[in-house]
Amino acid sequence: MKNPIFTIQKHSASTLHYDFRLQIGNILKSWVIPKGPSVNPKDKRLAILTEDHKLTFADFEGEIPDGEYGAGKIIVWDRGSYQNITTQNGKKISIQEAFSNGEITFFLQGEKLKGNFSLILMKKQNEPKNWLLIKHNDQYADNTFDPITELPNSVISNKSIQEI
Ligand code: MN
């Protein structure tokens, strides 16, 4: 079976943010990451669970008109496939189970982001939507490189968000 996809859309709405989306079944589970992902394992990036999106939205670039949900410009900042590698008590579990448990570990094979990451629900906060995105300390971890500032453009069109 083909690996599921992920996409990260840079979205210039009322505030600039990054929409991180993982294919789970036939939808895209979606998190808003205000600062965008980091490849430094010391960073914990807030990732706020938001509405599911259709799979067909994964490659969307363009401008959503004023007055519509998500109004503003969007570019595909990164995309690729991922592998769910979440375990519980030493056993592999499904991505659906991992999501329900509030802890998902996955290997990203993107154009910009690679390697192992976890999304972890902040249960103590009593806020059911706040997760953290954390890079694991593997061969792709790098505390000297910031992909957000160094690789700002679209992986589809190579355009900046202003140029879309
Ligand atoms: Mn958005």
PDB file of N, CA, C and O and ligand atoms in Angstrom, residues 9 11 13 17-19 21 32 69-70 74, ligand 1:
ATOM      1  N   GLN A   9       0.915  23.851   4.428  1.00  0.00           N
ATOM      2  CA  GLN A   9       0.571  25.032   3.653  1.00  0.00           C
ATOM      3  C   GLN A   9       0.868  26.287   4.469  1.00  0.00           C
ATOM      4  O   GLN A   9       0.472  26.399   5.622  1.00  0.00           O
ATOM      5  N   HIS A  11       0.139  29.979   5.105  1.00  0.00           N
ATOM      6  CA  HIS A  11      -1.145  30.652   4.922  1.00  0.00           C
ATOM      7  C   HIS A  11      -1.096  32.049   5.504  1.00  0.00           C
ATOM      8  O   HIS A  11      -0.943  32.224   6.716  1.00  0.00           O
ATOM      9  N   ALA A  13      -3.189  34.480   6.407  1.00  0.00           N
ATOM     10  CA  ALA A  13      -4.549  34.898   6.786  1.00  0.00           C
ATOM     11  C   ALA A  13      -4.403  36.143   7.664  1.00  0.00           C
ATOM     12  O   ALA A  13      -3.466  36.908   7.479  1.00  0.00           O
ATOM     13  N   HIS A  17       0.592  31.785   9.281  1.00  0.00           N
ATOM     14  CA  HIS A  17       0.764  30.536  10.021  1.00  0.00           C
ATOM     15  C   HIS A  17       1.006  29.408   9.034  1.00  0.00           C
ATOM     16  O   HIS A  17       0.976  29.614   7.816  1.00  0.00           O
ATOM     17  N   TYR A  18       1.240  28.221   9.576  1.00  0.00           N
ATOM     18  CA  TYR A  18       1.500  27.038   8.758  1.00  0.00           C
ATOM     19  C   TYR A  18       0.451  25.993   9.100  1.00  0.00           C
ATOM     20  O   TYR A  18       0.259  25.665  10.273  1.00  0.00           O
ATOM     21  N   ASP A  19      -0.226  25.479   8.075  1.00  0.00           N
ATOM     22  CA  ASP A  19      -1.232  24.432   8.284  1.00  0.00           C
ATOM     23  C   ASP A  19      -0.574  23.084   8.002  1.00  0.00           C
ATOM     24  O   ASP A  19      -0.226  22.789   6.859  1.00  0.00           O
ATOM     25  N   ARG A  21      -0.854  19.166   7.756  1.00  0.00           N
ATOM     26  CA  ARG A  21      -1.945  18.220   7.501  1.00  0.00           C
ATOM     27  C   ARG A  21      -1.389  16.823   7.236  1.00  0.00           C
ATOM     28  O   ARG A  21      -0.500  16.642   6.412  1.00  0.00           O
ATOM     29  N   VAL A  32      -2.886  23.966  13.062  1.00  0.00           N
ATOM     30  CA  VAL A  32      -2.310  25.278  12.773  1.00  0.00           C
ATOM     31  C   VAL A  32      -1.057  25.443  13.626  1.00  0.00           C
ATOM     32  O   VAL A  32      -1.121  25.337  14.858  1.00  0.00           O
ATOM     33  N   TYR A  69     -14.083  31.326   4.422  1.00  0.00           N
ATOM     34  CA  TYR A  69     -13.280  30.663   5.444  1.00  0.00           C
ATOM     35  C   TYR A  69     -11.836  30.535   4.974  1.00  0.00           C
ATOM     36  O   TYR A  69     -11.584  30.062   3.871  1.00  0.00           O
ATOM     37  N   GLY A  70     -10.898  30.981   5.792  1.00  0.00           N
ATOM     38  CA  GLY A  70      -9.477  30.864   5.454  1.00  0.00           C
ATOM     39  C   GLY A  70      -8.987  31.901   4.460  1.00  0.00           C
ATOM     40  O   GLY A  70      -7.976  31.698   3.793  1.00  0.00           O
ATOM     41  N   ILE A  74      -2.227  31.267   0.017  1.00  0.00           N
ATOM     42  CA  ILE A  74      -1.721  29.961   0.468  1.00  0.00           C
ATOM     43  C   ILE A  74      -0.705  29.426  -0.534  1.00  0.00           C
ATOM     44  O   ILE A  74      -0.964  29.430  -1.741  1.00  0.00           O
TER      45      ILE A  74
HETATM   46 MN    MN B   1      -4.799  28.201   7.724  1.00  0.00          MN
END
